[in-house]
Amino acid sequence: MAKEQASIITIFGGSGDLARRKLYPSLYQLYHRGVLKQHFAVIGTARRPWTNDYYHQIIAESLQDEPNTDAESVRDFASHFYYQSHDVTDSDHYVTLKNLSSKLDEEYGAEGNRLFYMAMAPRFFGTIASHIKSEDLFSKTGYNRLIIEKPFGRDYATAKELNDSIRAAFDEDQIYRIDHYLGKEMVQGLLALRFTNPLLTPIWNKDYIANVQITLAESVGVEERAGYYETAGALRDMVQNHIMQLIAYVAMEQPESFTPEHVHAAKNKLFSHLPVLSAEQAAKDWVRGQYAAGNGQPAYCDEDKVDAGSQIETYVAGKVELDDPRWVGVPFYVRTGKRLPRKTTQITINFKSMGQNIFDTVGCAEARTNRLTVYVEPEQGYTLTLNGKTLGANYELEQHDLDFRQQQADIDAAPEAYERLIRDALSGDQTNFTRWTEQKYTWQYIDAIRQAWDAGASLTKYAAGSNGPAAADELLARDGFEWAEQFK
Ligand code: NAD
């Protein structure tokens, strides 16, 4: 049985897309599972002048496609929600919020706990944090925690500025920086694979692994997000955060225990081994592309709100080399892009060859290498590819896939990433959130690539619906490798 969590949750950006698509459904599922029950209230804030009744309608609408709903439960759940029209720059509005929080705390018995969720444009994050402090919205009797959305800055300098402003109000152990990939089942499952299997743990290093490949492919284009995307691009939007966090889970040393302190210490140590890239190295090892028209889809530059001459990349591929004794000489190839043939997130571990073929005496070709592929989404599971003998009189080898896939019904019943992460924040578990030092190291690494590109490295066009720029294949071919999987 789930432990009930008492809290007053304040969502800055309560009328926004994220709140409606992710936060309200996640909170509802927590309510359904009994994590949120009686002792909670949610204050939604945004600029619009909504009534509580109208806000309840919005909550109900956001739950229309959710499982486990019935009219009575939705009504009861929505009755815990309060709307407060709010201008983030107006101090008086924070005093109103503070008084409402105290009143609701008494009414619902929330034990003085406060969870603040910043679900607005990042330019407001610092302002909100400093007002929370100056108008003293902190509870003196329970916890005060802050969940903060991505993007966390757009380079090291802006990330540091943002961090300094939220750290002026909150301690590091009160800050929960969201990277929703860390809430995904198979990302967490990766740690189980690595650290519970004697079959894998001893060979998870440069002696046995030839290369690692991480793919985050999307079939959609920029959709409604062009305004933001034009200021970001794929490197900032996907690599600095999600891909780097996946690298950490693939490559970090075994944490002493599965606690936030030990997991973050292991990640931190790993990220400290990210090299400082020279401009030449960055330009050589990082490929950027932008989708052109193809497959009946428009070019990125013809999308709504995109500059016709935009140099923003919608595709990135690169080679990360960790300056870490465990991984010396092992390239981590990563790629992410929009308008690729299909959506998939997967991690492939390519093992080295045996280097010896005892079967050559019977005319048998050398065995191919072993491979472990972890499917993060939409499929969830993994495939271990081994060599075996073909049936028949001749001695010939073939590859055999040992497959495990979660059933769709089980995937649907498991908590979605946002639900898991909000639950973690409510229970004070920071394991699946990012620390400032991780942001620092990854931004410093990414900044070098960005600077090399801004200095003139070329942007290649690729047709929408294609595999992406050919340069991404050449990146691996140069080292004698190829992507384990092409999209088509
Ligand atoms: P949105 O534009 O849909 O919503 C922004 C919210 O902020 C609205 O509620 C708006 O009323 C409010 N707001 C804007 N200016 C305000 C002001 N001056 N005072 C008070 N309220 C104000 O944005 P979104 O898509 O919901 O994104 C919110 C955050 O979540 C961003 O940091 C974004 O990067 C992040 N995020 C969103 C998604 C997503 O799928 N939407 C995914 C990942 C991360």
Tab-separated table of N, CA, C and O in Angstrom, residues 183-239:
chain	number	residue	atom	x	y	z
A	183	GLY	N	13.253	9.299	-15.215
A	183	GLY	CA	12.060	8.661	-14.656
A	183	GLY	C	11.570	7.505	-15.507
A	183	GLY	O	10.589	6.847	-15.173
A	184	LYS	N	12.236	7.235	-16.625
A	184	LYS	CA	11.756	6.171	-17.524
A	184	LYS	C	12.172	4.802	-16.983
A	184	LYS	O	13.279	4.626	-16.478
A	185	GLU	N	11.259	3.860	-17.140
A	185	GLU	CA	11.464	2.514	-16.583
A	185	GLU	C	12.780	1.885	-17.012
A	185	GLU	O	13.537	1.362	-16.206
A	186	MET	N	13.054	1.900	-18.318
A	186	MET	CA	14.226	1.165	-18.796
A	186	MET	C	15.531	1.892	-18.489
A	186	MET	O	16.592	1.290	-18.506
A	187	VAL	N	15.437	3.197	-18.236
A	187	VAL	CA	16.640	3.919	-17.827
A	187	VAL	C	17.008	3.463	-16.413
A	187	VAL	O	18.163	3.154	-16.108
A	188	GLN	N	15.999	3.344	-15.572
A	188	GLN	CA	16.256	2.818	-14.238
A	188	GLN	C	16.621	1.333	-14.310
A	188	GLN	O	17.453	0.838	-13.546
A	189	GLY	N	15.981	0.648	-15.274
A	189	GLY	CA	16.251	-0.784	-15.442
A	189	GLY	C	17.688	-1.058	-15.876
A	189	GLY	O	18.240	-2.129	-15.614
A	190	LEU	N	18.287	-0.076	-16.526
A	190	LEU	CA	19.676	-0.220	-16.966
A	190	LEU	C	20.604	-0.486	-15.778
A	190	LEU	O	21.541	-1.278	-15.847
A	191	LEU	N	20.305	0.170	-14.664
A	191	LEU	CA	21.144	-0.014	-13.474
A	191	LEU	C	20.978	-1.433	-12.926
A	191	LEU	O	21.944	-2.046	-12.461
A	192	ALA	N	19.758	-1.952	-13.012
A	192	ALA	CA	19.548	-3.340	-12.571
A	192	ALA	C	20.342	-4.289	-13.457
A	192	ALA	O	21.005	-5.215	-12.981
A	193	LEU	N	20.297	-4.045	-14.767
A	193	LEU	CA	21.054	-4.904	-15.684
A	193	LEU	C	22.546	-4.868	-15.358
A	193	LEU	O	23.205	-5.898	-15.287
A	194	ARG	N	23.052	-3.654	-15.166
A	194	ARG	CA	24.500	-3.495	-14.962
A	194	ARG	C	24.984	-4.052	-13.639
A	194	ARG	O	26.057	-4.642	-13.563
A	195	PHE	N	24.202	-3.821	-12.577
A	195	PHE	CA	24.751	-4.068	-11.243
A	195	PHE	C	24.185	-5.294	-10.529
A	195	PHE	O	24.414	-5.467	-9.338
A	196	THR	N	23.422	-6.120	-11.252
A	196	THR	CA	22.929	-7.336	-10.579
A	196	THR	C	23.290	-8.594	-11.362
A	196	THR	O	22.941	-9.689	-10.942
A	197	ASN	N	23.957	-8.432	-12.497
A	197	ASN	CA	24.245	-9.601	-13.336
A	197	ASN	C	25.741	-9.890	-13.414
A	197	ASN	O	26.468	-9.184	-14.123
A	198	PRO	N	26.183	-10.940	-12.738
A	198	PRO	CA	27.598	-11.298	-12.810
A	198	PRO	C	28.025	-11.585	-14.249
A	198	PRO	O	29.205	-11.515	-14.592
A	199	LEU	N	27.048	-11.857	-15.097
A	199	LEU	CA	27.334	-12.087	-16.507
A	199	LEU	C	27.822	-10.798	-17.183
A	199	LEU	O	28.610	-10.836	-18.118
A	200	LEU	N	27.328	-9.658	-16.706
A	200	LEU	CA	27.655	-8.378	-17.350
A	200	LEU	C	28.640	-7.529	-16.553
A	200	LEU	O	29.545	-6.911	-17.125
A	201	THR	N	28.462	-7.478	-15.240
A	201	THR	CA	29.235	-6.518	-14.429
A	201	THR	C	30.750	-6.603	-14.660
A	201	THR	O	31.396	-5.569	-14.876
A	202	PRO	N	31.344	-7.799	-14.658
A	202	PRO	CA	32.813	-7.839	-14.784
A	202	PRO	C	33.338	-7.451	-16.164
A	202	PRO	O	34.519	-7.151	-16.305
A	203	ILE	N	32.472	-7.478	-17.177
A	203	ILE	CA	32.973	-7.193	-18.530
A	203	ILE	C	32.555	-5.802	-19.014
A	203	ILE	O	32.698	-5.470	-20.177
A	204	TRP	N	32.048	-5.000	-18.092
A	204	TRP	CA	31.520	-3.675	-18.470
A	204	TRP	C	32.660	-2.651	-18.466
A	204	TRP	O	32.714	-1.742	-17.653
A	205	ASN	N	33.583	-2.799	-19.387
A	205	ASN	CA	34.749	-1.908	-19.400
A	205	ASN	C	35.464	-1.992	-20.760
A	205	ASN	O	35.051	-2.740	-21.648
A	206	LYS	N	36.525	-1.242	-20.876
A	206	LYS	CA	37.259	-1.101	-22.140
A	206	LYS	C	37.864	-2.417	-22.632
A	206	LYS	O	38.158	-2.563	-23.818
A	207	ASP	N	38.084	-3.366	-21.740
A	207	ASP	CA	38.682	-4.632	-22.180
A	207	ASP	C	37.710	-5.463	-23.011
A	207	ASP	O	38.131	-6.279	-23.829
A	208	TYR	N	36.421	-5.262	-22.764
A	208	TYR	CA	35.422	-6.102	-23.436
A	208	TYR	C	34.458	-5.325	-24.331
A	208	TYR	O	33.769	-5.921	-25.151
A	209	ILE	N	34.373	-4.033	-24.118
A	209	ILE	CA	33.391	-3.253	-24.891
A	209	ILE	C	34.111	-2.449	-25.969
A	209	ILE	O	35.095	-1.740	-25.685
A	210	ALA	N	33.627	-2.591	-27.204
A	210	ALA	CA	34.268	-1.894	-28.333
A	210	ALA	C	33.724	-0.478	-28.468
A	210	ALA	O	34.478	0.470	-28.700
A	211	ASN	N	32.430	-0.344	-28.374
A	211	ASN	CA	31.811	0.979	-28.435
A	211	ASN	C	30.402	0.918	-27.880
A	211	ASN	O	29.816	-0.159	-27.742
A	212	VAL	N	29.894	2.094	-27.536
A	212	VAL	CA	28.527	2.226	-27.016
A	212	VAL	C	27.793	3.162	-27.961
A	212	VAL	O	28.384	4.127	-28.455
A	213	GLN	N	26.532	2.867	-28.234
A	213	GLN	CA	25.752	3.738	-29.126
A	213	GLN	C	24.437	4.120	-28.440
A	213	GLN	O	23.758	3.250	-27.896
A	214	ILE	N	24.130	5.380	-28.482
A	214	ILE	CA	22.878	5.853	-27.871
A	214	ILE	C	22.093	6.627	-28.927
A	214	ILE	O	22.614	7.566	-29.536
A	215	THR	N	20.873	6.205	-29.143
A	215	THR	CA	20.026	6.837	-30.161
A	215	THR	C	18.730	7.341	-29.526
A	215	THR	O	18.046	6.584	-28.833
A	216	LEU	N	18.435	8.625	-29.741
A	216	LEU	CA	17.130	9.175	-29.338
A	216	LEU	C	16.506	9.757	-30.600
A	216	LEU	O	16.795	10.905	-30.972
A	217	ALA	N	15.734	8.955	-31.303
A	217	ALA	CA	15.187	9.400	-32.588
A	217	ALA	C	13.714	9.756	-32.442
A	217	ALA	O	12.965	9.074	-31.746
A	218	GLU	N	13.334	10.833	-33.118
A	218	GLU	CA	11.928	11.241	-33.126
A	218	GLU	C	11.433	11.245	-34.570
A	218	GLU	O	12.196	11.611	-35.471
A	219	SER	N	10.188	10.863	-34.771
A	219	SER	CA	9.638	10.932	-36.123
A	219	SER	C	8.962	12.286	-36.351
A	219	SER	O	8.812	12.727	-37.485
A	220	VAL	N	8.598	12.961	-35.271
A	220	VAL	CA	7.911	14.249	-35.420
A	220	VAL	C	8.907	15.344	-35.792
A	220	VAL	O	10.116	15.188	-35.615
A	221	GLY	N	8.372	16.459	-36.280
A	221	GLY	CA	9.188	17.642	-36.551
A	221	GLY	C	9.162	18.547	-35.332
A	221	GLY	O	8.978	18.077	-34.204
A	222	VAL	N	9.279	19.850	-35.568
A	222	VAL	CA	9.381	20.760	-34.434
A	222	VAL	C	8.009	21.044	-33.809
A	222	VAL	O	7.922	21.536	-32.686
A	223	GLU	N	6.960	20.712	-34.502
A	223	GLU	CA	5.576	20.866	-34.019
A	223	GLU	C	5.311	22.287	-33.503
A	223	GLU	O	5.631	23.237	-34.166
A	224	GLU	N	4.761	22.373	-32.270
A	224	GLU	CA	4.384	23.697	-31.720
A	224	GLU	C	5.561	24.408	-31.046
A	224	GLU	O	5.381	25.486	-30.498
A	225	ARG	N	6.723	23.784	-31.016
A	225	ARG	CA	7.787	24.281	-30.142
A	225	ARG	C	8.820	25.161	-30.864
A	225	ARG	O	9.903	25.382	-30.325
A	226	ALA	N	8.485	25.661	-32.062
A	226	ALA	CA	9.496	26.372	-32.847
A	226	ALA	C	10.072	27.579	-32.109
A	226	ALA	O	11.277	27.837	-32.183
A	227	GLY	N	9.217	28.296	-31.365
A	227	GLY	CA	9.678	29.491	-30.653
A	227	GLY	C	10.849	29.151	-29.741
A	227	GLY	O	11.890	29.823	-29.737
A	228	TYR	N	10.674	28.092	-28.974
A	228	TYR	CA	11.744	27.663	-28.066
A	228	TYR	C	12.891	27.023	-28.841
A	228	TYR	O	14.074	27.322	-28.612
A	229	TYR	N	12.543	26.187	-29.809
A	229	TYR	CA	13.566	25.393	-30.500
A	229	TYR	C	14.545	26.276	-31.264
A	229	TYR	O	15.742	25.972	-31.342
A	230	GLU	N	14.044	27.374	-31.796
A	230	GLU	CA	14.910	28.294	-32.524
A	230	GLU	C	15.995	28.889	-31.629
A	230	GLU	O	17.010	29.380	-32.112
A	231	THR	N	15.760	28.878	-30.308
A	231	THR	CA	16.787	29.402	-29.393
A	231	THR	C	17.637	28.270	-28.811
A	231	THR	O	18.564	28.513	-28.050
A	232	ALA	N	17.288	27.040	-29.162
A	232	ALA	CA	17.966	25.908	-28.513
A	232	ALA	C	18.672	25.020	-29.539
A	232	ALA	O	19.896	25.067	-29.672
A	233	GLY	N	17.897	24.220	-30.283
A	233	GLY	CA	18.488	23.242	-31.203
A	233	GLY	C	18.701	21.922	-30.467
A	233	GLY	O	18.646	21.855	-29.235
A	234	ALA	N	18.986	20.879	-31.260
A	234	ALA	CA	19.027	19.521	-30.714
A	234	ALA	C	20.135	19.309	-29.681
A	234	ALA	O	19.986	18.558	-28.732
A	235	LEU	N	21.260	20.012	-29.878
A	235	LEU	CA	22.385	19.815	-28.943
A	235	LEU	C	21.983	20.217	-27.528
A	235	LEU	O	22.187	19.470	-26.571
A	236	ARG	N	21.381	21.398	-27.418
A	236	ARG	CA	20.965	21.870	-26.098
A	236	ARG	C	19.725	21.121	-25.617
A	236	ARG	O	19.587	20.831	-24.431
A	237	ASP	N	18.817	20.837	-26.537
A	237	ASP	CA	17.520	20.283	-26.158
A	237	ASP	C	17.615	18.813	-25.729
A	237	ASP	O	16.851	18.373	-24.869
A	238	MET	N	18.523	18.058	-26.335
A	238	MET	CA	18.554	16.611	-26.085
A	238	MET	C	19.892	16.077	-25.576
A	238	MET	O	19.929	15.097	-24.838
A	239	VAL	N	20.995	16.686	-26.020
A	239	VAL	CA	22.297	16.075	-25.705
A	239	VAL	C	22.778	16.471	-24.311
A	239	VAL	O	23.157	15.608	-23.514
